[in-house]
Amino acid sequence: MKSLEKTLKNVTENPKYIFRLTIQGVMVGIFAGLMVCLYRFLLNGSETILRDYLSIIHGNVLYIILFFIALAVMGLLIDALTKWEKDSSGSGIPQVYAEVKGHMEANWNKVLVSKITAGVLTALGGLSLGPEGPSVQIGGMAGKGIARLFKGSKTDELRLILVGSAVGITAAFNAPLAGVIFVFEEINHGFDKTLVFIALVSAIVSDFISKMIFGQSTILNFPVLNIPLESYWVLVILGLAIGLLGYVYNVGMIKSSDLVNSLKIPSWLKFVLVFMVSGVVALALPEISDGGHFMMDMLDVAIPSLGVLVVLLLMKYLFSMFSFSSGAPGGIFLPILVLGAYIGAVFGSIIVPAFGWQHDLIYRFIIISMAGFFAATVRSPITGIVLLAEMSGSTESLVAMIIVSLIAYVVPTLLGNEPIYESLYDRLLLNKNREYVKKPSKHVMSEYLVPLDCNYINFKIKDIPFPKNAIVVSVIRNGKYIVPTEDFRIQYSDQVQVLTDNNDYPFVREEIEELFGE
């Protein structure tokens, strides 16, 4: 009973609690920010080493043999790391999602060691995997570590995992606002003002650290030209094309992952073969190796010919699909943005000459298409738009990005395609194959927003079929906390706070989300 009272007291507007959690959020910003910056620094170094080695390897048989021996060893090390810590494989975003949902209980320090080490190896091996998904998991696990350090409640732990996840995106892209929005649009699927405040504080702290290390310049430094307003109809065509390509991307990624998972080969052999193929790709078409920084640098120097753009776009998609299906630690966030950039470059290379526009206007289509392809695949359009605005340092493309992103979002949705991270999350739960271990009993507070289409609006709490092992302890309405009676009526936009045991939490959360139609 004392534990219940403590949890209830903490989730009210208690200034001391908010201040304490904010201080912990600052510590998450520092710790997670440093971890993600370390990861980013090591990956940059690994990619540089790979590029330098590829520049001297051609024609030297001994160097080529040594290269493939090293790749085989990397594959074996990746296999060992993912067996040592299973939760370090794959992107990292579905894993954080599963942790917040209560379906996973990762060992935070082992994940940090395994994810960072494996990320360096995949970068050295040239796999087409990005750092941003792993950065989200690294940030989330750093947040979990801070929560464990202070021995807070399970509710605090989940909140700091979300805060750390925002730090991951922030430190990876120098984009604090996009980091916070991503967490609430893609992972938490709800709005908690206290959590937003703490996440923003933490993101700003980590952004300061990131910019101290990597500089303050924006990631994209493309020329800024505007599309003529009378020609905005071309954006509809672009949005439709991106929506269809996003559908193809999502289907291809899931089908290829399912195909690889169905193969009856030892995991060590799978990773060795993947690294060997990556070596062949690095020798034959080095432009598509690694997450995509080199391809973005190519666009920054000059727009290649249309034929080259199409070849690089197609091969990057196939190699990204192949790399990710292996299950090696690494994300698809950056490859998605790179593919979006090349879709925009192809489209711009066709449209711009046809209309007699200035050649540099192609860069505008590149930025717009990056946001659009993100919306088509991840289905988080607001994050994509804000992210590209922060990456480019310009809001002049905002309306164009919104038009393309909304159309690109609708097309795969109408075709019945799930967002890529939700599909990966579903497969993560199906493939876990681990025994359920009962955890020490703790109370967990979770929050659910009542949507406009909820079937239980204006219903009394006693008439809503909440799970038996869940207690509605408070409702936030118009910024005020209300302790409801059983006759209290739920209204649209209420934030319903529910208390349950952490062993029941994942199942309670699923039932209530289904109940409210979230």
Short mmCIF file of C-alpha atoms in Angstrom, two decimals:
data_model
loop_
_atom_site.label_atom_id
_atom_site.label_comp_id
_atom_site.label_asym_id
_atom_site.label_seq_id
_atom_site.Cartn_x
_atom_site.Cartn_y
_atom_site.Cartn_z
CA MET A 1 0.00 0.00 0.00
CA LYS A 2 2.89 2.36 0.77
CA SER A 3 4.33 1.67 -2.69
CA LEU A 4 0.97 2.55 -4.22
CA GLU A 5 0.74 5.81 -2.28
CA LYS A 6 4.30 6.73 -3.28
CA THR A 7 3.58 6.16 -6.96
CA LEU A 8 0.33 8.12 -6.83
CA LYS A 9 2.05 11.02 -5.11
CA ASN A 10 4.82 11.10 -7.70
CA VAL A 11 2.56 11.36 -10.74
CA THR A 12 0.65 14.39 -9.48
CA GLU A 13 1.85 17.95 -9.96
CA ASN A 14 4.51 17.56 -7.28
CA PRO A 15 7.19 20.24 -7.93
CA LYS A 16 9.83 18.28 -6.02
CA TYR A 17 9.18 15.19 -8.12
CA ILE A 18 9.30 17.14 -11.39
CA PHE A 19 12.51 18.90 -10.30
CA ARG A 20 14.12 15.60 -9.30
CA LEU A 21 13.15 13.94 -12.57
CA THR A 22 14.41 16.98 -14.51
CA ILE A 23 17.81 16.71 -12.81
CA GLN A 24 17.88 13.04 -13.74
CA GLY A 25 16.88 14.06 -17.28
CA VAL A 26 19.89 16.39 -17.42
CA MET A 27 22.10 13.49 -16.36
CA VAL A 28 20.53 11.35 -19.08
CA GLY A 29 21.29 14.12 -21.56
CA ILE A 30 24.95 14.12 -20.49
CA PHE A 31 25.43 10.35 -20.25
CA ALA A 32 23.36 9.38 -23.30
CA GLY A 33 24.74 12.31 -25.28
CA LEU A 34 28.32 11.24 -24.58
CA MET A 35 27.55 7.60 -25.42
CA VAL A 36 25.89 8.49 -28.74
CA CYS A 37 28.65 10.96 -29.61
CA LEU A 38 31.24 8.25 -28.86
CA TYR A 39 29.30 5.87 -31.11
CA ARG A 40 29.06 8.50 -33.85
CA PHE A 41 32.79 9.32 -33.56
CA LEU A 42 33.80 5.64 -33.76
CA LEU A 43 31.55 5.03 -36.76
CA ASN A 44 32.97 8.03 -38.60
CA GLY A 45 36.47 6.71 -37.92
CA SER A 46 35.52 3.20 -39.04
CA GLU A 47 34.06 4.45 -42.31
CA THR A 48 37.20 6.54 -42.93
CA ILE A 49 39.43 3.51 -42.32
CA LEU A 50 37.33 1.46 -44.77
CA ARG A 51 37.52 4.18 -47.45
CA ASP A 52 41.27 4.58 -47.00
CA TYR A 53 41.83 0.83 -47.23
CA LEU A 54 39.67 0.51 -50.34
CA SER A 55 41.74 3.23 -51.98
CA ILE A 56 44.92 1.12 -51.76
CA ILE A 57 43.54 -2.40 -52.07
CA HIS A 58 42.85 -2.61 -55.82
CA GLY A 59 45.31 -4.78 -57.72
CA ASN A 60 47.00 -6.03 -54.55
CA VAL A 61 46.07 -9.70 -54.09
CA LEU A 62 47.55 -9.90 -50.61
CA TYR A 63 45.57 -6.89 -49.39
CA ILE A 64 42.37 -8.32 -50.88
CA ILE A 65 42.93 -11.68 -49.13
CA LEU A 66 43.61 -9.93 -45.82
CA PHE A 67 40.48 -7.82 -46.34
CA PHE A 68 38.23 -10.87 -46.68
CA ILE A 69 39.89 -12.64 -43.76
CA ALA A 70 39.18 -9.56 -41.64
CA LEU A 71 35.57 -9.54 -42.86
CA ALA A 72 35.12 -13.19 -41.86
CA VAL A 73 36.48 -12.42 -38.38
CA MET A 74 34.09 -9.45 -38.11
CA GLY A 75 31.18 -11.74 -38.97
CA LEU A 76 32.21 -14.16 -36.22
CA LEU A 77 32.56 -11.32 -33.71
CA ILE A 78 29.09 -9.99 -34.60
CA ASP A 79 27.67 -13.48 -34.04
CA ALA A 80 29.38 -13.69 -30.65
CA LEU A 81 28.16 -10.23 -29.60
CA THR A 82 24.53 -10.86 -30.60
CA LYS A 83 24.57 -14.18 -28.73
CA TRP A 84 26.12 -12.52 -25.68
CA GLU A 85 23.37 -9.87 -25.72
CA LYS A 86 20.41 -10.82 -27.92
CA ASP A 87 18.75 -7.44 -27.49
CA SER A 88 21.60 -5.70 -29.30
CA SER A 89 20.77 -7.14 -32.73
CA GLY A 90 18.82 -5.27 -35.40
CA SER A 91 17.84 -1.62 -35.51
CA GLY A 92 17.27 -0.74 -31.86
CA ILE A 93 14.07 1.26 -32.27
CA PRO A 94 11.71 -1.78 -32.11
CA GLN A 95 13.66 -2.95 -29.05
CA VAL A 96 13.06 0.37 -27.26
CA TYR A 97 9.41 0.20 -28.29
CA ALA A 98 9.17 -3.31 -26.79
CA GLU A 99 10.88 -2.14 -23.60
CA VAL A 100 8.47 0.77 -23.16
CA LYS A 101 5.54 -1.55 -23.86
CA GLY A 102 6.78 -3.92 -21.16
CA HIS A 103 7.57 -6.86 -23.45
CA MET A 104 11.32 -6.71 -22.95
CA GLU A 105 13.70 -6.21 -20.04
CA ALA A 106 17.11 -5.52 -21.57
CA ASN A 107 20.39 -5.47 -19.67
CA TRP A 108 21.27 -1.83 -20.26
CA ASN A 109 25.05 -2.02 -19.77
CA LYS A 110 25.46 -5.13 -21.92
CA VAL A 111 23.39 -3.53 -24.68
CA LEU A 112 25.58 -0.42 -24.61
CA VAL A 113 28.80 -2.43 -24.91
CA SER A 114 27.46 -4.82 -27.54
CA LYS A 115 25.65 -2.20 -29.65
CA ILE A 116 28.58 0.20 -29.83
CA THR A 117 31.16 -2.53 -30.51
CA ALA A 118 28.99 -4.24 -33.13
CA GLY A 119 28.21 -0.90 -34.77
CA VAL A 120 31.92 -0.25 -35.26
CA LEU A 121 32.34 -3.70 -36.83
CA THR A 122 29.41 -3.28 -39.24
CA ALA A 123 30.79 0.11 -40.29
CA LEU A 124 34.27 -1.37 -40.84
CA GLY A 125 32.62 -4.14 -42.85
CA GLY A 126 30.79 -1.67 -45.07
CA LEU A 127 27.26 -2.94 -44.38
CA SER A 128 24.49 -0.58 -45.46
CA LEU A 129 23.24 0.08 -41.95
CA GLY A 130 22.79 3.43 -40.24
CA PRO A 131 23.75 4.65 -36.76
CA GLU A 132 20.49 6.42 -35.88
CA GLY A 133 18.36 3.41 -34.86
CA PRO A 134 21.14 2.09 -32.62
CA SER A 135 21.60 5.63 -31.26
CA VAL A 136 17.97 5.56 -30.09
CA GLN A 137 18.59 2.28 -28.26
CA ILE A 138 21.92 3.49 -26.85
CA GLY A 139 20.19 6.62 -25.56
CA GLY A 140 17.30 4.62 -24.14
CA MET A 141 19.61 2.20 -22.33
CA ALA A 142 21.66 5.10 -20.98
CA GLY A 143 18.39 6.52 -19.62
CA LYS A 144 17.63 3.16 -18.04
CA GLY A 145 21.07 3.15 -16.46
CA ILE A 146 20.49 6.55 -14.85
CA ALA A 147 17.10 5.36 -13.56
CA ARG A 148 18.71 2.29 -12.01
CA LEU A 149 21.43 4.47 -10.47
CA PHE A 150 18.79 6.48 -8.59
CA LYS A 151 16.68 3.38 -7.82
CA GLY A 152 13.51 5.13 -8.96
CA SER A 153 10.12 3.60 -9.64
CA LYS A 154 9.41 1.56 -12.76
CA THR A 155 7.38 4.52 -14.04
CA ASP A 156 10.44 6.77 -13.73
CA GLU A 157 12.55 4.17 -15.51
CA LEU A 158 10.21 4.03 -18.49
CA ARG A 159 10.13 7.82 -18.64
CA LEU A 160 13.92 8.09 -18.64
CA ILE A 161 14.17 5.43 -21.35
CA LEU A 162 11.96 7.64 -23.51
CA VAL A 163 14.02 10.71 -22.62
CA GLY A 164 17.21 8.85 -23.55
CA SER A 165 15.68 7.78 -26.85
CA ALA A 166 15.06 11.43 -27.71
CA VAL A 167 18.69 12.14 -26.89
CA GLY A 168 19.70 9.40 -29.35
CA ILE A 169 18.10 11.15 -32.32
CA THR A 170 19.27 14.55 -31.07
CA ALA A 171 22.94 13.60 -30.81
CA ALA A 172 22.89 11.65 -34.07
CA PHE A 173 21.40 14.45 -36.19
CA ASN A 174 21.97 17.63 -34.13
CA ALA A 175 18.17 17.83 -34.15
CA PRO A 176 16.73 18.22 -30.61
CA LEU A 177 13.17 19.06 -31.62
CA ALA A 178 12.94 16.13 -34.04
CA GLY A 179 14.31 13.83 -31.34
CA VAL A 180 11.58 14.77 -28.88
CA ILE A 181 8.82 14.63 -31.51
CA PHE A 182 10.01 11.21 -32.74
CA VAL A 183 9.67 9.73 -29.26
CA PHE A 184 6.07 10.89 -28.88
CA GLU A 185 5.00 10.26 -32.48
CA GLU A 186 6.69 6.90 -33.02
CA ILE A 187 7.47 5.26 -29.66
CA ASN A 188 5.25 6.56 -26.86
CA HIS A 189 2.14 7.34 -28.96
CA GLY A 190 0.93 9.72 -26.27
CA PHE A 191 1.49 13.20 -24.86
CA ASP A 192 2.72 13.87 -21.34
CA LYS A 193 3.57 17.53 -20.69
CA THR A 194 5.97 16.73 -17.87
CA LEU A 195 7.76 14.17 -20.02
CA VAL A 196 7.92 16.58 -22.97
CA PHE A 197 9.54 19.21 -20.76
CA ILE A 198 12.13 16.79 -19.37
CA ALA A 199 12.85 15.35 -22.81
CA LEU A 200 13.41 18.85 -24.22
CA VAL A 201 15.80 19.74 -21.40
CA SER A 202 17.70 16.49 -21.92
CA ALA A 203 17.77 16.95 -25.70
CA ILE A 204 19.16 20.48 -25.42
CA VAL A 205 21.92 19.27 -23.08
CA SER A 206 22.90 16.48 -25.47
CA ASP A 207 22.68 18.81 -28.48
CA PHE A 208 25.13 21.17 -26.79
CA ILE A 209 27.53 18.26 -26.20
CA SER A 210 27.15 17.05 -29.78
CA LYS A 211 27.82 20.48 -31.24
CA MET A 212 30.83 20.97 -28.97
CA ILE A 213 32.31 17.78 -30.43
CA PHE A 214 31.14 17.84 -34.07
CA GLY A 215 30.58 21.54 -34.67
CA GLN A 216 27.50 23.70 -35.17
CA SER A 217 27.10 23.47 -38.94
CA THR A 218 23.94 21.83 -40.30
CA ILE A 219 24.24 18.32 -41.72
CA LEU A 220 22.81 19.35 -45.10
CA ASN A 221 24.38 22.40 -46.73
CA PHE A 222 22.52 22.42 -50.03
CA PRO A 223 21.72 25.56 -52.07
CA VAL A 224 18.31 27.04 -51.21
CA LEU A 225 15.98 27.76 -54.15
CA ASN A 226 12.18 27.80 -54.16
CA ILE A 227 9.83 25.86 -56.41
CA PRO A 228 7.51 28.27 -58.28
CA LEU A 229 4.07 28.26 -56.65
CA GLU A 230 2.30 27.73 -59.98
CA SER A 231 4.26 24.48 -60.36
CA TYR A 232 3.36 23.00 -56.97
CA TRP A 233 1.22 20.41 -58.76
CA VAL A 234 4.45 18.47 -59.49
CA LEU A 235 4.64 17.81 -55.75
CA VAL A 236 1.48 15.70 -56.02
CA ILE A 237 3.21 13.49 -58.59
CA LEU A 238 6.30 13.31 -56.39
CA GLY A 239 4.22 12.40 -53.33
CA LEU A 240 2.41 9.61 -55.19
CA ALA A 241 5.68 8.21 -56.53
CA ILE A 242 7.33 8.30 -53.10
CA GLY A 243 4.28 6.67 -51.50
CA LEU A 244 4.47 3.74 -53.94
CA LEU A 245 8.23 3.41 -53.50
CA GLY A 246 7.78 3.51 -49.72
CA TYR A 247 5.32 0.64 -50.01
CA VAL A 248 7.83 -1.34 -52.10
CA TYR A 249 10.58 -0.59 -49.59
CA ASN A 250 8.60 -1.76 -46.57
CA VAL A 251 7.36 -4.93 -48.26
CA GLY A 252 10.86 -5.74 -49.53
CA MET A 253 12.51 -5.23 -46.15
CA ILE A 254 10.04 -7.47 -44.33
CA LYS A 255 9.98 -10.18 -47.02
CA SER A 256 13.78 -10.32 -47.16
CA SER A 257 14.02 -10.54 -43.35
CA ASP A 258 11.46 -13.36 -43.29
CA LEU A 259 13.36 -15.16 -46.05
CA VAL A 260 16.68 -14.99 -44.22
CA ASN A 261 15.06 -16.09 -40.94
CA SER A 262 13.62 -19.14 -42.71
CA LEU A 263 17.06 -20.32 -43.87
CA LYS A 264 18.40 -23.26 -41.87
CA ILE A 265 22.00 -22.12 -41.53
CA PRO A 266 24.05 -21.39 -38.40
CA SER A 267 24.02 -17.75 -37.36
CA TRP A 268 27.83 -17.51 -37.51
CA LEU A 269 27.82 -18.66 -41.14
CA LYS A 270 25.06 -16.18 -41.98
CA PHE A 271 27.06 -13.24 -40.62
CA VAL A 272 30.28 -14.39 -42.30
CA LEU A 273 28.50 -14.66 -45.67
CA VAL A 274 26.90 -11.23 -45.22
CA PHE A 275 30.28 -9.64 -44.52
CA MET A 276 31.83 -11.46 -47.49
CA VAL A 277 29.14 -10.13 -49.82
CA SER A 278 29.65 -6.68 -48.31
CA GLY A 279 33.34 -6.97 -49.20
CA VAL A 280 32.50 -7.79 -52.82
CA VAL A 281 30.15 -4.80 -52.94
CA ALA A 282 32.81 -2.53 -51.42
CA LEU A 283 35.26 -3.53 -54.17
CA ALA A 284 32.75 -3.40 -57.03
CA LEU A 285 30.58 -0.40 -56.05
CA PRO A 286 32.10 1.33 -53.00
CA GLU A 287 29.65 4.25 -53.28
CA ILE A 288 26.84 2.19 -51.71
CA SER A 289 28.91 0.82 -48.82
CA ASP A 290 28.20 1.95 -45.25
CA GLY A 291 25.05 3.72 -44.05
CA GLY A 292 25.02 6.36 -46.76
CA HIS A 293 27.25 9.27 -45.76
CA PHE A 294 29.39 8.85 -48.87
CA MET A 295 26.35 8.94 -51.15
CA MET A 296 25.14 12.12 -49.46
CA ASP A 297 28.61 13.66 -49.83
CA MET A 298 28.45 12.87 -53.56
CA LEU A 299 25.27 14.94 -53.88
CA ASP A 300 26.86 17.76 -51.94
CA VAL A 301 29.74 17.96 -54.44
CA ALA A 302 27.69 17.65 -57.63
CA ILE A 303 24.53 15.93 -58.88
CA PRO A 304 25.56 12.80 -60.85
CA SER A 305 23.98 11.99 -64.20
CA LEU A 306 20.46 10.54 -64.27
CA GLY A 307 21.71 7.06 -65.19
CA VAL A 308 24.19 7.02 -62.30
CA LEU A 309 21.50 8.23 -59.88
CA VAL A 310 19.12 5.44 -60.90
CA VAL A 311 21.81 2.74 -60.59
CA LEU A 312 22.94 3.99 -57.16
CA LEU A 313 19.32 4.24 -55.96
CA LEU A 314 18.46 0.70 -57.02
CA MET A 315 21.69 -0.87 -55.75
CA LYS A 316 21.53 1.00 -52.44
CA TYR A 317 18.00 -0.29 -51.88
CA LEU A 318 18.99 -3.89 -52.63
CA PHE A 319 22.14 -3.73 -50.51
CA SER A 320 20.28 -2.08 -47.61
CA MET A 321 17.65 -4.80 -47.77
CA PHE A 322 20.35 -7.48 -47.81
CA SER A 323 22.33 -5.92 -44.94
CA PHE A 324 19.35 -5.40 -42.65
CA SER A 325 17.87 -8.85 -43.25
CA SER A 326 21.00 -10.37 -41.69
CA GLY A 327 19.99 -9.12 -38.24
CA ALA A 328 23.35 -7.40 -37.72
CA PRO A 329 23.24 -4.48 -35.27
CA GLY A 330 22.48 -1.38 -37.30
CA GLY A 331 19.58 0.78 -38.35
CA ILE A 332 17.59 1.71 -41.44
CA PHE A 333 16.98 5.34 -40.45
CA LEU A 334 19.91 6.80 -42.43
CA PRO A 335 19.49 4.47 -45.44
CA ILE A 336 15.84 5.58 -45.63
CA LEU A 337 16.90 9.23 -45.75
CA VAL A 338 19.59 8.49 -48.35
CA LEU A 339 17.14 6.60 -50.56
CA GLY A 340 14.71 9.51 -50.22
CA ALA A 341 17.47 11.91 -51.27
CA TYR A 342 18.23 9.90 -54.40
CA ILE A 343 14.55 9.59 -55.28
CA GLY A 344 14.40 13.38 -55.11
CA ALA A 345 17.58 13.68 -57.18
CA VAL A 346 16.14 11.40 -59.89
CA PHE A 347 12.84 13.28 -59.91
CA GLY A 348 14.57 16.66 -59.94
CA SER A 349 16.93 15.62 -62.73
CA ILE A 350 13.88 14.90 -64.89
CA ILE A 351 11.63 17.81 -63.88
CA VAL A 352 14.12 20.67 -63.58
CA PRO A 353 15.47 20.53 -67.18
CA ALA A 354 11.96 19.92 -68.52
CA PHE A 355 10.72 23.20 -66.99
CA GLY A 356 13.91 25.13 -67.66
CA TRP A 357 14.50 25.80 -63.96
CA GLN A 358 17.88 26.47 -62.38
CA HIS A 359 19.89 23.28 -61.91
CA ASP A 360 20.35 23.83 -58.16
CA LEU A 361 16.59 23.49 -57.68
CA ILE A 362 17.23 19.72 -57.73
CA TYR A 363 18.51 20.11 -54.16
CA ARG A 364 15.08 21.34 -53.07
CA PHE A 365 13.52 18.12 -54.38
CA ILE A 366 16.20 16.13 -52.54
CA ILE A 367 15.27 17.67 -49.17
CA ILE A 368 11.53 17.36 -49.81
CA SER A 369 11.86 13.72 -50.88
CA MET A 370 13.88 12.80 -47.79
CA ALA A 371 10.99 13.95 -45.60
CA GLY A 372 8.45 12.30 -47.91
CA PHE A 373 10.16 8.90 -48.01
CA PHE A 374 10.51 8.97 -44.23
CA ALA A 375 6.75 9.58 -43.97
CA ALA A 376 6.02 6.78 -46.46
CA THR A 377 8.10 4.15 -44.66
CA VAL A 378 8.14 5.08 -40.97
CA ARG A 379 4.72 6.80 -41.06
CA SER A 380 5.89 9.62 -38.77
CA PRO A 381 5.44 12.66 -41.03
CA ILE A 382 5.84 15.34 -38.37
CA THR A 383 9.18 13.93 -37.26
CA GLY A 384 10.38 13.73 -40.86
CA ILE A 385 9.41 17.32 -41.65
CA VAL A 386 10.96 18.77 -38.48
CA LEU A 387 14.07 16.60 -38.86
CA LEU A 388 14.75 17.81 -42.40
CA ALA A 389 14.11 21.41 -41.37
CA GLU A 390 16.72 21.04 -38.61
CA MET A 391 19.16 19.12 -40.82
CA SER A 392 18.97 21.74 -43.58
CA GLY A 393 18.70 24.76 -41.29
CA SER A 394 15.82 26.09 -43.39
CA THR A 395 12.03 26.19 -43.12
CA GLU A 396 11.48 27.48 -46.65
CA SER A 397 10.58 23.97 -47.86
CA LEU A 398 8.06 23.45 -45.06
CA VAL A 399 4.84 23.67 -47.11
CA ALA A 400 6.29 21.57 -49.93
CA MET A 401 7.49 18.94 -47.43
CA ILE A 402 4.06 18.83 -45.81
CA ILE A 403 2.30 18.30 -49.16
CA VAL A 404 4.64 15.52 -50.27
CA SER A 405 4.79 13.87 -46.83
CA LEU A 406 1.01 13.74 -46.43
CA ILE A 407 0.51 12.19 -49.87
CA ALA A 408 3.40 9.78 -49.34
CA TYR A 409 1.89 8.84 -45.96
CA VAL A 410 -1.57 8.14 -47.37
CA VAL A 411 -0.57 5.95 -50.34
CA PRO A 412 0.99 2.97 -48.48
CA THR A 413 -1.61 3.32 -45.72
CA LEU A 414 -4.41 2.88 -48.27
CA LEU A 415 -2.53 -0.10 -49.71
CA GLY A 416 -2.72 -1.76 -46.28
CA ASN A 417 0.99 -1.52 -45.51
CA GLU A 418 2.16 -1.25 -41.89
CA PRO A 419 4.80 1.29 -40.84
CA ILE A 420 8.23 -0.33 -41.03
CA TYR A 421 9.05 -0.07 -37.33
CA GLU A 422 5.69 -1.53 -36.30
CA SER A 423 6.28 -4.49 -38.62
CA LEU A 424 9.75 -4.98 -37.14
CA TYR A 425 8.31 -4.70 -33.61
CA ASP A 426 5.73 -7.40 -34.36
CA ARG A 427 8.45 -9.71 -35.70
CA LEU A 428 10.66 -8.98 -32.72
CA LEU A 429 7.97 -10.28 -30.39
CA LEU A 430 7.34 -13.34 -32.58
CA ASN A 431 11.02 -14.23 -32.79
CA LYS A 432 12.03 -13.61 -29.19
CA ASN A 433 11.63 -17.29 -28.20
CA ARG A 434 12.60 -16.64 -24.60
CA GLU A 435 10.95 -17.80 -21.42
CA TYR A 436 8.86 -15.32 -19.52
CA VAL A 437 10.54 -14.55 -16.21
CA LYS A 438 8.42 -13.14 -13.43
CA LYS A 439 9.95 -9.87 -12.22
CA PRO A 440 9.91 -8.45 -8.68
CA SER A 441 6.58 -6.74 -8.12
CA LYS A 442 6.55 -2.98 -8.75
CA HIS A 443 3.79 -0.56 -9.60
CA VAL A 444 3.88 0.97 -13.07
CA MET A 445 1.97 4.09 -14.07
CA SER A 446 0.97 4.36 -17.72
CA GLU A 447 -0.98 7.05 -19.51
CA TYR A 448 -3.53 6.81 -22.34
CA LEU A 449 -4.97 9.64 -24.41
CA VAL A 450 -8.69 9.39 -25.19
CA PRO A 451 -8.96 9.93 -28.98
CA LEU A 452 -11.86 11.58 -30.79
CA ASP A 453 -13.09 8.26 -32.21
CA CYS A 454 -13.03 6.41 -28.87
CA ASN A 455 -16.18 4.34 -28.33
CA TYR A 456 -16.26 5.14 -24.61
CA ILE A 457 -16.45 8.94 -24.64
CA ASN A 458 -18.92 10.15 -21.97
CA PHE A 459 -19.00 6.66 -20.41
CA LYS A 460 -18.66 6.26 -16.66
CA ILE A 461 -15.44 4.59 -15.56
CA LYS A 462 -17.39 1.74 -14.00
CA ASP A 463 -19.01 1.03 -17.38
CA ILE A 464 -15.72 0.83 -19.30
CA PRO A 465 -14.26 -2.71 -19.40
CA PHE A 466 -10.82 -1.88 -18.06
CA PRO A 467 -8.60 -4.92 -17.30
CA LYS A 468 -9.26 -6.32 -13.82
CA ASN A 469 -5.61 -5.93 -12.81
CA ALA A 470 -5.56 -2.21 -13.65
CA ILE A 471 -6.68 0.77 -11.56
CA VAL A 472 -7.63 4.16 -13.00
CA VAL A 473 -5.97 6.42 -10.45
CA SER A 474 -6.19 9.83 -12.10
CA VAL A 475 -7.35 11.71 -15.17
CA ILE A 476 -5.62 14.80 -16.55
CA ARG A 477 -8.19 17.20 -18.02
CA ASN A 478 -7.24 20.70 -19.20
CA GLY A 479 -3.94 20.42 -17.35
CA LYS A 480 -5.56 19.53 -14.01
CA TYR A 481 -5.23 16.21 -12.18
CA ILE A 482 -8.54 14.65 -11.14
CA VAL A 483 -8.89 11.61 -8.88
CA PRO A 484 -11.97 9.99 -10.44
CA THR A 485 -14.80 8.09 -8.81
CA GLU A 486 -16.46 5.15 -10.53
CA ASP A 487 -19.17 7.55 -11.81
CA PHE A 488 -16.63 9.88 -13.44
CA ARG A 489 -17.26 10.27 -17.19
CA ILE A 490 -14.40 10.07 -19.69
CA GLN A 491 -14.18 12.84 -22.28
CA TYR A 492 -12.24 13.42 -25.49
CA SER A 493 -8.57 14.42 -24.94
CA ASP A 494 -8.56 13.16 -21.34
CA GLN A 495 -5.27 11.59 -20.30
CA VAL A 496 -6.19 8.52 -18.29
CA GLN A 497 -3.50 7.32 -15.87
CA VAL A 498 -3.61 3.66 -14.97
CA LEU A 499 -1.70 1.81 -12.27
CA THR A 500 -0.79 -1.85 -12.57
CA ASP A 501 1.86 -4.35 -11.54
CA ASN A 502 4.90 -4.48 -13.81
CA ASN A 503 4.29 -8.18 -14.51
CA ASP A 504 0.83 -7.34 -15.87
CA TYR A 505 1.87 -4.08 -17.53
CA PRO A 506 2.52 -5.30 -21.13
CA PHE A 507 -0.84 -7.07 -21.30
CA VAL A 508 -2.75 -4.25 -19.59
CA ARG A 509 -1.23 -1.71 -21.97
CA GLU A 510 -2.24 -3.73 -25.02
CA GLU A 511 -5.81 -4.16 -23.75
CA ILE A 512 -6.29 -0.47 -22.94
CA GLU A 513 -4.76 0.68 -26.24
CA GLU A 514 -7.20 -1.62 -28.02
CA LEU A 515 -10.01 -0.35 -25.79
CA PHE A 516 -9.31 3.29 -26.64
CA GLY A 517 -8.49 2.58 -30.27
CA GLU A 518 -4.96 3.99 -30.09
#
